[in-house]
Every structure is written in structure tokens, then in C-alpha cells.
Tab-separated table of C-alpha atoms in Angstrom:
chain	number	residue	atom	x	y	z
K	8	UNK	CA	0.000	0.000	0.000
K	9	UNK	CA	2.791	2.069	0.271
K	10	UNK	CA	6.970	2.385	1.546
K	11	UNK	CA	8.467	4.094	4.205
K	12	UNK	CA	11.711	5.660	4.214
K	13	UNK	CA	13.924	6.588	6.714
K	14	UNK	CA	16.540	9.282	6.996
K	15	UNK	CA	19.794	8.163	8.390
K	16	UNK	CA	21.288	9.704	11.867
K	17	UNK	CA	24.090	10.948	12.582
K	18	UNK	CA	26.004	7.227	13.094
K	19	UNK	CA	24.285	5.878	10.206
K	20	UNK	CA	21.802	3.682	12.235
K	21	UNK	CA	18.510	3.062	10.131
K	22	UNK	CA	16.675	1.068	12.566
K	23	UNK	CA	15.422	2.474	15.953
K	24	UNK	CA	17.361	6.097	16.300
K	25	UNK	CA	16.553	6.275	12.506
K	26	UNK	CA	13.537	9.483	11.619
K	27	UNK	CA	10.188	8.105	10.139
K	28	UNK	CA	10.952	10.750	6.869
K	29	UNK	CA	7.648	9.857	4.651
K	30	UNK	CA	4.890	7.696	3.551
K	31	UNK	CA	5.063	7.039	-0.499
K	32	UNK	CA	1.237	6.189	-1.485
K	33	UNK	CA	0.483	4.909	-4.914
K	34	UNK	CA	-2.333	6.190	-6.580
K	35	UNK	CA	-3.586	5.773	-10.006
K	36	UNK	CA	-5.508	8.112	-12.109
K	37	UNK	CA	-7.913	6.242	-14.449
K	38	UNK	CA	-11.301	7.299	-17.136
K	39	UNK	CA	-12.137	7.381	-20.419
K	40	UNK	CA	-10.045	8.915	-23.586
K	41	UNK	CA	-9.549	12.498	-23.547
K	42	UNK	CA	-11.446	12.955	-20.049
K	43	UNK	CA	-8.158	14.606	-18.674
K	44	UNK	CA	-5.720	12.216	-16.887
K	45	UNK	CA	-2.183	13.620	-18.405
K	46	UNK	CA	-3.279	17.246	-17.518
K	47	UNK	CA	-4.183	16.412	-13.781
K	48	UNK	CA	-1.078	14.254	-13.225
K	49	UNK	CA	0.897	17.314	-14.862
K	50	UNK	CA	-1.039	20.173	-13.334
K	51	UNK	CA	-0.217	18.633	-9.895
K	52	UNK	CA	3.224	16.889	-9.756
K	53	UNK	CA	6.063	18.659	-8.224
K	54	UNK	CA	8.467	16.822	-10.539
K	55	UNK	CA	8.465	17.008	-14.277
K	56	UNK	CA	6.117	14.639	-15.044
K	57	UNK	CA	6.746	11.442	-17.259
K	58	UNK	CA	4.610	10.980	-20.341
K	59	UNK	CA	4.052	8.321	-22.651
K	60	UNK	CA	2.018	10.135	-25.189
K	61	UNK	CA	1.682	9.376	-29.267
K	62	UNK	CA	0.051	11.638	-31.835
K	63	UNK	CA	-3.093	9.597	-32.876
K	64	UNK	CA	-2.532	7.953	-36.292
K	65	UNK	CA	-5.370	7.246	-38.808
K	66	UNK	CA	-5.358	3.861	-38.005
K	67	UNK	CA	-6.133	4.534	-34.455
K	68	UNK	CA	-9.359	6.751	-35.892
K	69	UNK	CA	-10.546	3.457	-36.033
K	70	UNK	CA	-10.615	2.429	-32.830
K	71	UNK	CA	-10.506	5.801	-30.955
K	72	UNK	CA	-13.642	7.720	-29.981
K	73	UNK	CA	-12.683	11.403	-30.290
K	74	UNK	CA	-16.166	12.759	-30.138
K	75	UNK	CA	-16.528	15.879	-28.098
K	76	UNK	CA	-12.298	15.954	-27.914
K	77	UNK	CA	-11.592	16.364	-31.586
K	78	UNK	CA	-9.035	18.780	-30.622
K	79	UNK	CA	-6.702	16.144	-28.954
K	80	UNK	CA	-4.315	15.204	-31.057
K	81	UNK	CA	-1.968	12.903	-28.854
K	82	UNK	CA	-2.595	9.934	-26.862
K	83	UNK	CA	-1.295	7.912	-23.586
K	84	UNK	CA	-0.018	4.659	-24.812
K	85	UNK	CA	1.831	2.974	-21.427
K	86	UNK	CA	1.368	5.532	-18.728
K	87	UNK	CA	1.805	8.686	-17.124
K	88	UNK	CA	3.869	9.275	-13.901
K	89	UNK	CA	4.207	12.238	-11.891
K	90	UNK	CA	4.993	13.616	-7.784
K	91	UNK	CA	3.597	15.074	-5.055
K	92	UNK	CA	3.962	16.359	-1.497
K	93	UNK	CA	0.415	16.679	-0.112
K	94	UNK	CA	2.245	17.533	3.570
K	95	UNK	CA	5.360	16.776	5.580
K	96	UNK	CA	5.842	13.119	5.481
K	97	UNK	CA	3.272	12.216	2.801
K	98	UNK	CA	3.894	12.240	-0.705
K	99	UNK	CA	2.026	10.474	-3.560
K	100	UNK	CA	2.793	8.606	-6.566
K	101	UNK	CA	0.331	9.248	-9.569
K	102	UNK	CA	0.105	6.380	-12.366
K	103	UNK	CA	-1.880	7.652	-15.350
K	104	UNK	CA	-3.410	4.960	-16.784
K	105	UNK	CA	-4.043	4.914	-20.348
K	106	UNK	CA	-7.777	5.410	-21.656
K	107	UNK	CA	-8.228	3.004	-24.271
K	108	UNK	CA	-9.938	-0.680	-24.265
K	109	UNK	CA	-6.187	-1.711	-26.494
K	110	UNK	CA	-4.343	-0.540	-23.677
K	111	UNK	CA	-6.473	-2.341	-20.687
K	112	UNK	CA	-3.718	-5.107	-20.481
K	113	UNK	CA	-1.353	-2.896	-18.474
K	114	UNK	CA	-4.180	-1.773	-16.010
K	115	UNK	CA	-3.463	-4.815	-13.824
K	116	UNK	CA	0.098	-4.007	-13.130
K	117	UNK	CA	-0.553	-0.388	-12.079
K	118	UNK	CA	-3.280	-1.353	-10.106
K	119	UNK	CA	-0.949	-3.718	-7.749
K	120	UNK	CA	-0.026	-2.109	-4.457
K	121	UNK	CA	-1.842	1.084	-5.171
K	122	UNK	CA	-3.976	2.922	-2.224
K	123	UNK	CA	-6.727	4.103	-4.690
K	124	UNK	CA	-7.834	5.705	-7.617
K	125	UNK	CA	-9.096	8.662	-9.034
K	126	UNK	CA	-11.742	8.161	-11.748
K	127	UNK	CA	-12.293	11.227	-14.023
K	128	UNK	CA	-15.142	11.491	-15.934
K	129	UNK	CA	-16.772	13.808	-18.893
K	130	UNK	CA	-20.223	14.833	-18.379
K	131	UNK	CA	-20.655	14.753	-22.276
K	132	UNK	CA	-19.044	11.364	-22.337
K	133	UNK	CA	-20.115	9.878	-18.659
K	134	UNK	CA	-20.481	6.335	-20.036
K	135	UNK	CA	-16.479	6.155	-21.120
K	136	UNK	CA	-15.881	5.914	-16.951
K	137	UNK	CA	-17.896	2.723	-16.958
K	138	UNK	CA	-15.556	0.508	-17.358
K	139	UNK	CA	-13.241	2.335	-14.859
K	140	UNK	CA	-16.079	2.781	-12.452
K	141	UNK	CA	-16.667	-1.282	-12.463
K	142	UNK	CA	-12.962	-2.130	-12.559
K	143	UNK	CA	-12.217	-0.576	-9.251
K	144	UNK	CA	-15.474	-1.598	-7.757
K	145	UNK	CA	-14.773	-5.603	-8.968
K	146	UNK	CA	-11.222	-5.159	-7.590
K	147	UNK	CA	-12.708	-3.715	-4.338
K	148	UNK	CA	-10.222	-0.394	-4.995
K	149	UNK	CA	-11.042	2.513	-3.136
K	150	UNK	CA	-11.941	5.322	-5.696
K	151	UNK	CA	-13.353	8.833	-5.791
K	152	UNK	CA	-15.158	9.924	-8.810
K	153	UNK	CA	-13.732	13.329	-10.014
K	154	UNK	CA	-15.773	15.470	-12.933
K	155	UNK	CA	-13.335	17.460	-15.075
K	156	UNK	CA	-15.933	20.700	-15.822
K	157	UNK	CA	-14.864	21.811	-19.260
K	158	UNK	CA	-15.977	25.168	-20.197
K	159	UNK	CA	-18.639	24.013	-22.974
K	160	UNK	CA	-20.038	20.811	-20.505
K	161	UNK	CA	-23.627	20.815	-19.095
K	162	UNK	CA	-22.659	21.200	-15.039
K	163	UNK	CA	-24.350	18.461	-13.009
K	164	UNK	CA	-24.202	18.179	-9.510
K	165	UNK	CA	-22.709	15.059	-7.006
K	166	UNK	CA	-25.829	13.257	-6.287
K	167	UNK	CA	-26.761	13.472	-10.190
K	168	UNK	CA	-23.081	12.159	-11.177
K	169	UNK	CA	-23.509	9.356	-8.499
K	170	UNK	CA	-26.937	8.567	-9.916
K	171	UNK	CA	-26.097	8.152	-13.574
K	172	UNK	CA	-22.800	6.041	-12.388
K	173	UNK	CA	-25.083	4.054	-9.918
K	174	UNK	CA	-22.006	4.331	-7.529
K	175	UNK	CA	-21.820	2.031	-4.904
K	176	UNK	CA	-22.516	3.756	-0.997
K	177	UNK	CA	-20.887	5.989	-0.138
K	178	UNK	CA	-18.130	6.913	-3.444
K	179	UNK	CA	-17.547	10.412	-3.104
K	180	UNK	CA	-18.152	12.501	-6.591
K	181	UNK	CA	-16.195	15.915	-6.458
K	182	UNK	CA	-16.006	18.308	-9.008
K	183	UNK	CA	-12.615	20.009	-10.479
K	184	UNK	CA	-10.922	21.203	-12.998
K	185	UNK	CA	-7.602	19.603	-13.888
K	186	UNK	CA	-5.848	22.348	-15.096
K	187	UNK	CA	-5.523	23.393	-11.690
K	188	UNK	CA	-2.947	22.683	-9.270
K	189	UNK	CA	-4.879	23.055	-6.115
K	190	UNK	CA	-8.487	21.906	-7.498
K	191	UNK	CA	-6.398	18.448	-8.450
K	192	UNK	CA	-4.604	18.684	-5.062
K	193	UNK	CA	-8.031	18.617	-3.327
K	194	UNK	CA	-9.284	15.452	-5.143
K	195	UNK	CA	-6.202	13.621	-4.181
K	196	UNK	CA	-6.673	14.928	-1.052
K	197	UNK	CA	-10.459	13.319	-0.460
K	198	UNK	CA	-9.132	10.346	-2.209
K	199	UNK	CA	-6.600	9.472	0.345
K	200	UNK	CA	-8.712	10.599	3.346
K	201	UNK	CA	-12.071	7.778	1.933
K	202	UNK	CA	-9.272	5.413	1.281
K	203	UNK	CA	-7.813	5.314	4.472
K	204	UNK	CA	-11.301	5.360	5.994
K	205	UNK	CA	-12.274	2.050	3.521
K	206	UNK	CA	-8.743	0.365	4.529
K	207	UNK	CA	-9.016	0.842	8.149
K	208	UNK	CA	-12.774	-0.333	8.184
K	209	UNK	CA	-11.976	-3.167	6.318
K	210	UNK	CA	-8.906	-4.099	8.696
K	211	UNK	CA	-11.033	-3.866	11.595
K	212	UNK	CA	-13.394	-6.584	10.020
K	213	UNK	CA	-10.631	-8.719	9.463
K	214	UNK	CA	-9.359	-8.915	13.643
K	215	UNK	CA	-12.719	-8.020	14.882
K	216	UNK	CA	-13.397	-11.927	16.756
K	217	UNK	CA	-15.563	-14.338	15.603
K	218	UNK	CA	-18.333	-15.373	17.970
K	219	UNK	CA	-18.199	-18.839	18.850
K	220	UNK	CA	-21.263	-21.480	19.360
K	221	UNK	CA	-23.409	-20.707	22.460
């Protein structure tokens, strides 16, 4: 779920004299083509973010819905990777996973050891999170629902979103734009505070004692 490192003393020693220096989270950043995943990963990472990007190709006009993003003219084909120090001690890994059903192979690797996920979604294109939605949900991933509100989208509110996705319980939906550094910030943000809630629930299940016969 995540690694912790720790800063050397004076004498070298590691273990007990050793200072806790941070928790390394890894959370991925999933939805549909287009919906916005490279430009939250780079709006928000304090390092220069890594990108696996193509332009798109007639051949992938194909298979590649660019409705309502017909401007786009690249496209994730591994992953993107970027930084971030949400406070002292914390800091989070962002995977960007690519968009397209081609590309779903490599989903399974980013998804190992990873906290949770962010799901962006389009209100003009809602049903290209589906498949995100019901992979994390199937995979019992914590995940918060986050609607990138382009300028020329219909605005919807929470409930509505959570509705149309018939999210389970509970999901938060937030809205945000991912252009921004602090609007992205705050989705990670609720992210890792519902994961840790869903972790820590699910923990105490798992030790709370089993009642016996009577």
C-alpha cells in the first residue's frame, strides 16, 4: 500500500534512532479517452512529469472515440507518472493509466499495491468511466469519482453524477478542474482521506473476533 523511508542519523543507524521521513502512497488516475488524466497528473506533480504520449494515427481513428475531444491530437499509450507532497511526510505517486480498451492489459500491473484511484469522468461522455467505475469496484479499490468541468459541458451536480454512475454507498463525486494545481490537489486529497477510511474499516473486520457457538 505504500513504503516508508527513513533518513539516516548521525552514526548511520537506520533502525530504531533512525527518523520516520515519509509515507510514499500509490495512486492511479484512471477514465475514459480524452477525459483529462495527463493534464491532472501534470497540473499537480512537483516533478516534471513522465509521459508516454503518441500523436493519434489514422489507423487509431478506427478504434478511438474522439467525439466531443476532436481537438486532442496525442494519446497515452503505457502511462503517465508524476509527484507530489500533499504535507510533511506524505507524498504520492500518480500512475496515469491509459484510456483506451487496447491498452487495458497494463491496467493490472498499475493497479498492484496502489492505495486508490481517481476516476475522471466527462459529463458529455459519462459512459467512457464505466468501465473504470466497475474495474475498481470488482477489484474492491477505493476510488473517488472526479468530474473534469470543461468550459462548454452541461454542469451536473454530485448526487446526479452518483446517480447516472449508480455508484456504490458511499463513493464520493467531487467536481474540479484539472488544469488546476490546487483543485487536483483537493481530489487527491479526499481520495486518500475515503481510502484510508475504507482500509481501516476493512482491517477492523478482518481482527474483529468471531463469535463462537453458544
Amino acid at each position: 500500500m505504500g513504503q516508508r523511508h527513513y533518513v539516516e542519523d548521525d552514526a548511520g543507524d537506520k533502525g530504531g534512532g533512525g527518523e520516520l521521513a515519509a509515507l510514499a502512497l500509490k495512486i492511479l488516475v484512471a477514465g475514459g479517452f480524452g477525459v483529462g488524466k495527463t493534464t491532472l497528473v501534470g497540473a499537480v506533480s512537483e516533478i516534471r512529469p513522465l509521459r508516454t504520449e503518441e500523436l493519434l494515427s489514422e489507423a487509431g481513428e478506427l478504434v478511438d472515440d474522439t467525439g466531443g475531444v476532436t481537438q486532442k491530437t496525442t494519446t497515452t499509450v503505457a502511462m503517465d507518472f508524476g509527484r507530489i507532497t500533499v504535507r510533511a511526510g506524505l507524498s504520492l505517486y500518480l500512475f496515469g493509466t491509459p484510456g483506451q480498451d487496447r491498452f487495458w492489459f497494463l491496467w493490472d500491473e498499475l493497479a498492484q499495491g496502489a492505495l486508490g484511484a481517481v476516476v475522471l469522468a466527462d459529463t458529455r461522455r459519462l459512459e467512457d468511466c464505466f468501465p473504470a467505475v466497475d474495474y475498481f469496484e470488482h477489484r474492491r479499490i477505493p476510488f473517488v469519482v472526479a468530474v473534469n468541468c470543461f468550459t462548454d459541458a452541461r454542469r451536473y451536480g454530485a448526487p446526479e453524477v452518483s446517480r447516472a454512475l449508480d455508484l456504490e454507498a458511499g463513493t464520493p463525486v467531487v467536481l474540479c478542474d484539472a488544469r488546476d494545481k490546487d483543485s487536483g490537489k483537493e481530489v487527491l486529497i479526499r481520495l486518500v482521506e475515503y481510502a484510508g477510511r475504507v482500509h481501516t474499516a476493512r482491517l477492523l473486520e478482518s481482527v474483529e473476533p468471531q463469535a463462537g457457538p453458544v
